[in-house]
Amino acid sequence: MVQKNPYIGYRPTWAEVNLDNLSFNLAQIRKRIPHSTRVMACVKADAYGHGLIPISLRLVAEGVDYLAVASIDEAIRLRQARISKPILVLGLILKQDIEPLFDYDIVPTVCTEDFARVLDVMAGARGRVARVHIKVDTGMGRIGVLSQDAFAFIQKIKRLKNIQIEGVFTHLASADVDRAFTNKQLRLFRGLVNRCEARGIHIPLVHAANSMGVVSYARSHFSMVRPGLILYGLYPAKGLSIHLKPVLSLKTRVIYKKCVHKGSGISYGHTYITPKNTSVITLPIGYGDGYPRNLSNCGPVLINDAAFTISGRVCMDQIMVDVGSRAVEVGDEVILIGSSATRRITAEQLAELSGTIPYEIVCGLGSRVPRIYTPAVARSEENRQFARYERKLPVRMLETSGWPDTFCYTHDISARGLQLVTERPLAPRMQVKLALEAQREPPVHTQGTVVWARQNSVGLYHAGVKLDKSDLSGMCAGASGGF
Ligand SMILES: *Cc1c(COP(=O)(O)O)cnc(C)c1O
């Protein structure tokens, strides 16, 4: 019987993600910035297509200080993978979506007073303090308070009692092409920060540097940098003096080979006609996987350390290559991004050939392409977030040391115990009585002893509870969580 590869599936097309190269790139970044400067790693868009959870777990293991995502949903996935680092949502959210910021301890970007006021009221109602980062537009023209209005804005937000301005940031618009404009942005931002300091407003995290900033503008480093692309070993511009190793390779295998006559049209529209009698192979990958259709008739591939060019149009699921009389057989490995013994194809090259940027090449790789991690990441780690997603159960704490019916929740539950997230501190050895409120079922009452307890962040506590009796087996079937 043929052994199915449990990671790749039945179609031999995959992306290899080298986590050691990610660590290497982070080390190169750290060499560029002062020792005290913090690193906020941009892991939005599924970590630029590399896989949010495995990438973030490695970055956290390497000690990055902060993670940045584009949406609350991405932040929740990180929390469900039990990543406890601070998380900033770079994009804006609507007022009606504030609740999960408290549930999951997520830091929002703020640039309107209206949003800040609602956040302030909701934080107050929960006895919490909401940390925020204020976004300043120094010339990007996207979200952010215009720099000339930013000081007054910060003063207003400063007056809100339940909000702590933890950070202020701006984004560089043209750091790869326009030095003068970038310097102007940095001057405006520096001016704002100085003005705040002069008025006694100290904001601990000041950040502006994207990858270009990290590499080429020391004055953009401030107290934290915010790289994305270079973490993944890709260059935002040519001629940069930083040594990086690409993290992602894209591979497939020859699935078919046949001989065709001179003058045969290949693929849709016959944009390639064989110039002589030849062999044409088919590869099981296409634009349905995010391989750009613009690489029709120009995309490079490597097979057995020899270079070939795609013949005809890229189809949704397949690509053809005229391999002439070269030794290429069904089953041979094909590199679309990555290195063979003496050659390499980079995402930057594919971007240039297809008229886009390397960001779009890696972000565009579809969910149909399995990501294989080296060194291997336990499947359970990679899928942690799914295992726990539906386990976020509301819990009511009953008559515990004088707390009347306190609401909290658990996302980690097993027959022996559970983890509680509460807004009040618990202490080891405390006895707790609980009512778990599963949806559409009557509440389950149980009791147990607090084994460990810690503070997660301002106003949010975490505790492990060992249950006296195993009466939750029905509720936690399939969950692996402990306490
Ligand atoms: C994506 C993003 C970054 C990272 O940019 P790179 O060019 O990938 O380093 C930094 N800041 C903001 C606001 C972003 O949206």
XYZ file of C-alpha atoms and ligand atoms in Angstrom:
498
model
C 0.000 0.000 0.000
C 1.234 3.473 -0.817
C 1.901 5.497 2.296
C 0.087 8.794 2.180
C 2.202 11.668 3.371
C 0.063 12.979 6.235
C 1.392 16.493 5.866
C 1.281 17.045 2.133
C -1.751 15.012 1.128
C -2.197 13.379 -2.247
C -1.007 16.232 -4.439
C 2.780 16.690 -4.323
C 2.763 20.486 -4.061
C 3.924 22.146 -0.862
C 5.749 25.065 0.723
C 8.697 24.451 3.038
C 9.061 26.947 5.857
C 12.460 27.016 7.523
C 12.032 28.310 11.064
C 15.780 28.411 11.710
C 16.103 30.927 8.888
C 13.407 32.993 10.605
C 15.547 33.000 13.765
C 18.599 33.929 11.679
C 16.785 36.905 10.133
C 15.596 38.106 13.525
C 19.206 37.965 14.759
C 20.300 40.101 11.772
C 17.590 42.640 12.630
C 18.733 42.769 16.241
C 22.272 43.545 15.091
C 20.916 46.639 13.336
C 19.163 48.194 16.299
C 20.312 49.322 19.753
C 20.158 46.678 22.452
C 17.322 48.437 24.262
C 15.142 48.803 21.154
C 12.245 46.381 21.178
C 10.983 44.300 18.301
C 7.341 44.091 17.273
C 7.069 41.303 14.699
C 4.471 41.757 11.951
C 2.678 38.431 11.569
C -0.427 39.703 9.800
C -1.865 37.927 6.747
C -1.004 34.485 8.138
C 2.570 35.657 8.785
C 2.929 36.811 5.176
C 1.655 33.436 4.009
C 4.143 31.461 6.131
C 1.632 30.256 8.748
C 0.576 32.435 11.694
C 0.955 30.009 14.567
C 4.258 28.205 13.824
C 5.911 31.508 12.864
C 4.619 33.294 15.951
C 5.565 30.459 18.300
C 9.141 30.596 17.002
C 9.287 34.388 17.249
C 7.975 34.232 20.805
C 10.577 31.575 21.634
C 13.202 33.975 20.257
C 11.954 36.650 22.613
C 10.274 39.216 20.377
C 8.524 41.795 22.514
C 5.292 42.331 20.644
C 3.256 40.827 17.792
C 1.351 42.871 15.218
C -1.655 41.638 13.253
C -4.227 43.217 10.978
C -7.447 42.100 12.659
C -8.979 40.949 15.926
C -9.537 37.534 14.357
C -5.818 37.079 13.772
C -5.131 38.174 17.350
C -7.663 35.673 18.720
C -5.957 32.872 16.801
C -2.725 33.794 18.579
C -4.398 33.761 21.992
C -6.012 30.427 21.240
C -2.555 29.078 20.548
C -1.787 30.252 24.105
C 0.559 32.987 23.008
C 0.567 35.533 25.798
C 2.801 38.250 24.290
C 1.213 41.656 23.807
C -0.613 41.923 20.479
C -1.352 45.126 18.563
C -4.044 45.221 15.893
C -2.530 47.557 13.288
C -5.812 48.102 11.490
C -8.897 49.846 12.860
C -11.929 48.102 14.269
C -15.535 49.181 14.642
C -16.983 50.282 17.972
C -19.286 47.284 18.112
C -16.279 44.958 18.042
C -14.559 46.224 21.189
C -15.642 43.382 23.495
C -13.036 40.794 22.377
C -10.269 43.285 23.104
C -11.025 42.712 26.780
C -11.730 38.988 26.497
C -8.447 38.286 24.760
C -6.274 41.117 26.026
C -5.679 42.691 22.617
C -4.333 46.216 22.089
C -6.129 48.354 19.500
C -4.876 51.132 17.259
C -6.734 54.345 18.002
C -7.126 57.423 15.829
C -10.596 58.749 16.598
C -11.949 60.309 19.746
C -15.277 58.588 19.266
C -13.730 55.136 19.439
C -11.532 56.093 22.384
C -14.540 57.316 24.381
C -16.498 54.103 23.874
C -13.409 52.075 24.776
C -12.937 54.192 27.907
C -16.520 53.639 29.069
C -16.383 49.906 28.410
C -13.055 49.571 30.214
C -14.431 51.498 33.173
C -17.476 49.238 33.362
C -15.129 46.261 33.636
C -12.750 47.846 36.139
C -10.044 47.571 33.500
C -7.537 49.890 31.886
C -7.377 49.618 28.079
C -3.909 49.993 26.599
C -3.874 51.649 23.181
C -1.412 52.708 20.491
C -2.179 55.967 18.714
C -1.618 56.047 14.973
C -0.275 59.243 13.441
C -0.379 59.961 9.716
C 2.852 61.715 8.774
C 2.333 61.193 5.069
C 0.955 57.742 4.324
C -2.585 59.023 3.791
C -4.066 55.886 5.308
C -5.456 55.519 8.861
C -4.024 57.856 11.481
C -4.537 61.305 12.940
C -2.852 63.944 10.768
C 0.424 64.879 12.387
C -0.577 68.527 12.870
C -3.610 67.384 14.908
C -1.844 64.607 16.779
C -0.637 66.505 19.828
C -4.101 67.849 20.654
C -5.524 64.383 20.054
C -3.050 62.762 22.432
C -3.885 65.337 25.101
C -7.583 64.498 24.774
C -7.026 60.750 24.980
C -4.701 61.277 27.922
C -7.645 62.659 29.893
C -9.672 59.460 29.579
C -9.302 57.689 32.908
C -9.517 54.083 31.769
C -7.170 54.376 28.824
C -3.408 54.083 28.928
C -1.497 55.398 25.908
C 1.121 52.677 25.723
C 2.306 53.466 22.221
C 2.344 55.978 19.398
C 3.296 55.089 15.859
C 3.443 56.154 12.265
C 4.044 54.357 8.981
C 6.588 55.183 6.269
C 5.060 55.589 2.826
C 8.020 55.599 0.460
C 11.062 54.465 2.394
C 12.219 52.318 -0.528
C 12.146 55.140 -3.099
C 12.139 58.600 -1.515
C 14.732 59.424 1.116
C 13.804 63.077 1.410
C 10.120 62.355 1.992
C 10.925 59.600 4.506
C 13.174 61.965 6.441
C 10.375 64.521 6.453
C 7.976 61.918 7.907
C 10.510 61.045 10.572
C 11.051 64.733 11.437
C 7.311 65.276 11.884
C 7.044 62.193 14.084
C 10.107 63.072 16.147
C 8.692 66.567 16.607
C 5.459 65.148 17.986
C 7.241 62.790 20.380
C 9.487 65.623 21.630
C 6.483 67.855 22.157
C 4.766 65.160 24.219
C 7.883 64.615 26.331
C 8.234 68.364 26.884
C 4.674 68.429 28.281
C 5.354 65.472 30.543
C 3.515 62.957 28.371
C 5.793 59.944 28.227
C 4.651 57.234 25.826
C 6.758 54.104 26.373
C 6.504 52.517 22.917
C 7.308 54.799 19.998
C 7.570 53.047 16.648
C 7.882 53.863 12.955
C 10.301 51.447 11.299
C 9.028 48.885 8.826
C 11.638 46.644 7.157
C 13.072 49.509 5.097
C 13.257 51.651 8.217
C 15.085 48.939 10.168
C 17.692 48.498 7.438
C 18.150 51.999 6.036
C 16.944 54.623 8.525
C 18.554 54.431 11.958
C 16.563 57.532 12.921
C 13.341 55.553 12.484
C 14.166 53.065 15.231
C 12.807 54.992 18.284
C 11.970 52.592 21.170
C 10.581 49.764 19.039
C 10.835 48.577 15.412
C 8.084 46.885 13.427
C 9.574 44.683 10.688
C 7.636 42.258 8.562
C 9.150 41.310 5.223
C 12.792 41.010 6.307
C 11.842 38.557 9.061
C 10.812 36.234 6.257
C 14.156 36.716 4.531
C 12.815 38.880 1.701
C 14.168 42.251 0.588
C 11.883 45.285 0.274
C 14.352 46.883 -2.163
C 17.484 46.037 -4.105
C 21.015 46.597 -2.868
C 20.300 46.483 0.870
C 23.280 45.679 3.054
C 21.590 43.150 5.328
C 22.172 39.417 4.939
C 18.920 37.463 5.071
C 17.894 33.870 4.413
C 14.555 33.220 2.686
C 12.225 31.302 4.994
C 9.858 29.879 2.375
C 10.435 27.530 -0.553
C 7.719 26.429 -2.976
C 7.963 22.949 -4.464
C 6.068 20.425 -6.529
C 6.789 17.248 -8.523
C 6.529 16.368 -12.197
C 3.127 14.687 -12.548
C 3.154 13.883 -16.309
C 5.511 13.829 -19.277
C 4.859 13.323 -22.987
C 6.532 13.807 -26.366
C 4.907 16.329 -28.733
C 5.670 17.362 -32.300
C 7.189 20.614 -33.460
C 4.468 23.260 -33.819
C 2.207 22.010 -30.972
C 0.273 24.697 -29.093
C 0.629 24.449 -25.301
C -1.995 25.606 -22.759
C -4.880 28.093 -23.113
C -4.635 30.397 -26.107
C -1.614 28.551 -27.484
C 0.730 31.343 -26.472
C 3.574 28.821 -26.646
C 4.216 26.751 -29.780
C 6.894 24.043 -29.545
C 9.813 25.068 -31.775
C 10.843 21.451 -32.386
C 9.890 17.898 -31.464
C 10.199 17.895 -27.707
C 9.027 16.682 -24.284
C 6.500 18.693 -22.292
C 5.891 18.067 -18.612
C 2.935 19.065 -16.456
C 3.224 20.334 -12.869
C 0.323 20.155 -10.369
C 0.259 23.827 -9.316
C -1.369 26.931 -10.760
C -2.877 30.307 -10.032
C -5.441 28.528 -7.837
C -2.491 28.087 -5.464
C -1.449 31.715 -5.763
C 1.231 31.113 -8.384
C 0.819 34.268 -10.505
C -0.749 33.833 -13.939
C 1.473 36.702 -15.033
C 4.346 34.211 -14.956
C 2.936 32.545 -18.078
C 5.812 31.964 -20.515
C 8.369 33.503 -18.157
C 8.272 31.836 -14.729
C 11.486 29.978 -13.932
C 11.603 26.473 -12.411
C 14.486 24.256 -11.280
C 14.517 20.510 -11.866
C 17.517 18.382 -10.928
C 19.558 21.583 -10.611
C 18.767 22.651 -14.200
C 16.788 25.810 -15.057
C 13.650 25.791 -17.258
C 10.939 28.292 -18.162
C 7.183 27.793 -17.984
C 5.658 27.131 -21.428
C 2.322 28.762 -22.212
C -0.253 30.104 -19.792
C -0.360 29.236 -16.116
C -3.679 27.392 -15.564
C -5.685 27.278 -12.343
C -4.224 23.943 -11.209
C -1.512 23.071 -13.713
C 1.565 24.429 -15.456
C 3.471 23.047 -18.455
C 7.193 23.178 -19.159
C 8.989 22.292 -22.388
C 12.001 20.333 -21.115
C 13.463 19.446 -24.527
C 15.596 16.330 -24.320
C 16.735 16.894 -20.719
C 16.563 14.074 -18.215
C 13.362 14.887 -16.348
C 10.999 12.181 -15.143
C 7.609 11.909 -13.517
C 8.087 12.261 -9.753
C 11.136 14.544 -9.954
C 11.115 17.431 -7.516
C 10.543 20.891 -9.012
C 11.531 24.112 -7.245
C 9.419 27.198 -7.984
C 10.857 29.269 -5.123
C 14.029 28.115 -3.373
C 17.516 26.750 -3.958
C 19.005 23.675 -5.589
C 22.708 22.750 -5.500
C 23.891 25.613 -7.693
C 20.825 27.686 -8.570
C 18.088 29.612 -6.873
C 14.773 31.309 -7.533
C 13.639 34.045 -5.169
C 10.208 35.489 -4.464
C 11.751 38.854 -5.429
C 12.551 37.490 -8.911
C 9.023 36.141 -9.361
C 7.649 39.492 -8.209
C 9.714 41.398 -10.728
C 8.760 39.044 -13.552
C 5.069 39.262 -12.723
C 4.940 42.991 -12.065
C 4.324 42.907 -8.338
C 6.203 42.947 -5.014
C 7.570 39.976 -3.036
C 4.948 40.626 -0.331
C 2.181 39.690 -2.777
C 3.962 36.526 -3.923
C 4.164 34.998 -0.431
C 0.886 36.395 0.931
C -0.885 35.089 -2.148
C 0.058 31.442 -1.655
C -3.257 29.767 -1.070
C -4.552 27.547 1.695
C -4.415 24.658 -0.784
C -0.622 24.632 -0.443
C 0.374 22.776 2.729
C 3.153 24.432 4.738
C 5.793 21.990 5.929
C 7.935 23.257 8.788
C 11.591 22.529 9.357
C 12.491 21.669 11.959
C 9.170 19.911 12.222
C 6.467 21.585 14.258
C 4.204 19.193 16.071
C 0.915 19.002 14.250
C -0.826 19.623 17.523
C 1.090 22.884 17.965
C 0.184 24.039 14.516
C -3.456 23.231 15.093
C -3.648 24.337 18.682
C -6.059 27.079 17.882
C -8.606 24.715 16.375
C -8.509 22.296 19.284
C -9.519 25.020 21.650
C -11.691 27.242 19.580
C -15.008 26.002 20.827
C -13.902 25.584 24.388
C -14.269 29.188 25.397
C -17.044 28.552 27.855
C -18.578 31.131 30.119
C -18.111 30.219 33.769
C -19.954 31.639 36.718
C -18.060 31.489 39.962
C -20.443 30.760 42.818
C -19.988 32.091 46.379
C -16.193 32.017 46.196
C -14.606 33.895 49.101
C -17.391 36.381 49.135
C -17.530 37.046 45.359
C -21.126 36.958 44.384
C -21.682 35.127 41.092
C -18.593 36.381 39.276
C -18.396 35.940 35.531
C -15.238 34.581 33.925
C -14.432 32.103 31.206
C -12.342 29.085 30.331
C -10.872 28.062 26.999
C -8.956 25.118 28.350
C -10.852 22.336 29.965
C -10.326 18.653 30.640
C -11.974 16.082 32.842
C -9.422 16.795 35.581
C -9.292 20.534 35.561
C -9.601 23.801 33.714
C -8.031 27.186 33.295
C -9.986 30.228 34.305
C -9.582 33.739 32.998
C -10.991 36.166 35.526
C -11.070 39.843 36.205
C -10.202 39.314 39.873
C -7.187 37.537 41.306
C -7.486 34.006 42.658
C -4.930 32.501 44.994
C -3.484 28.985 45.160
C -5.385 26.607 47.456
C -8.594 28.621 47.192
C -11.711 26.498 46.905
C -13.948 27.507 44.015
C -17.483 26.499 43.082
C -18.271 26.859 39.434
C -21.160 26.723 37.032
C -20.123 26.057 33.442
C -22.585 27.425 30.989
C -22.322 25.441 27.789
C -24.530 26.705 25.022
C -27.966 25.172 24.757
C -27.343 22.926 27.764
C -28.215 23.344 31.419
C -25.259 24.690 33.451
C -22.926 22.089 34.937
C -22.020 22.692 38.573
C -18.652 21.571 39.851
C -15.985 22.522 42.375
C -12.242 22.388 42.754
C -9.037 23.901 44.121
C -6.871 26.608 42.574
C -3.460 25.070 41.797
C -1.740 28.084 40.297
C -2.647 31.686 39.663
C -0.995 34.565 37.887
C -1.723 37.999 36.538
C -1.933 38.060 32.747
C -2.037 41.807 32.293
C -3.644 44.837 33.845
C -6.897 43.605 35.350
C -6.835 40.117 33.845
C -5.945 36.999 35.795
C -5.338 33.413 34.941
C -5.705 30.399 37.215
C -5.525 26.630 36.976
C -8.225 24.750 38.858
C -8.059 21.066 39.749
C -11.537 19.615 39.962
C -12.601 17.499 42.919
C -14.684 15.157 40.854
C -14.456 14.237 37.192
C -17.890 15.370 36.302
C -17.022 17.261 33.138
C -16.157 14.406 30.842
C -19.213 15.022 28.673
C -18.411 18.678 28.334
C -14.788 18.330 27.396
C -14.842 15.261 25.171
C -11.929 15.500 22.790
C -10.260 18.412 24.559
C -6.701 17.836 25.618
C -6.443 20.731 28.010
C -5.081 20.383 31.501
C -4.962 22.823 34.326
C 2.809 45.503 7.374
C 3.228 46.642 8.189
C 4.549 46.749 8.633
C 5.650 45.829 8.172
O 6.091 46.253 6.905
P 7.294 45.512 6.165
O 7.564 46.359 4.995
O 6.805 44.153 5.809
O 8.419 45.468 7.127
C 4.840 47.775 9.516
N 3.891 48.640 9.910
C 2.609 48.590 9.483
C 1.617 49.584 9.960
C 2.245 47.597 8.599
O 0.976 47.542 8.173
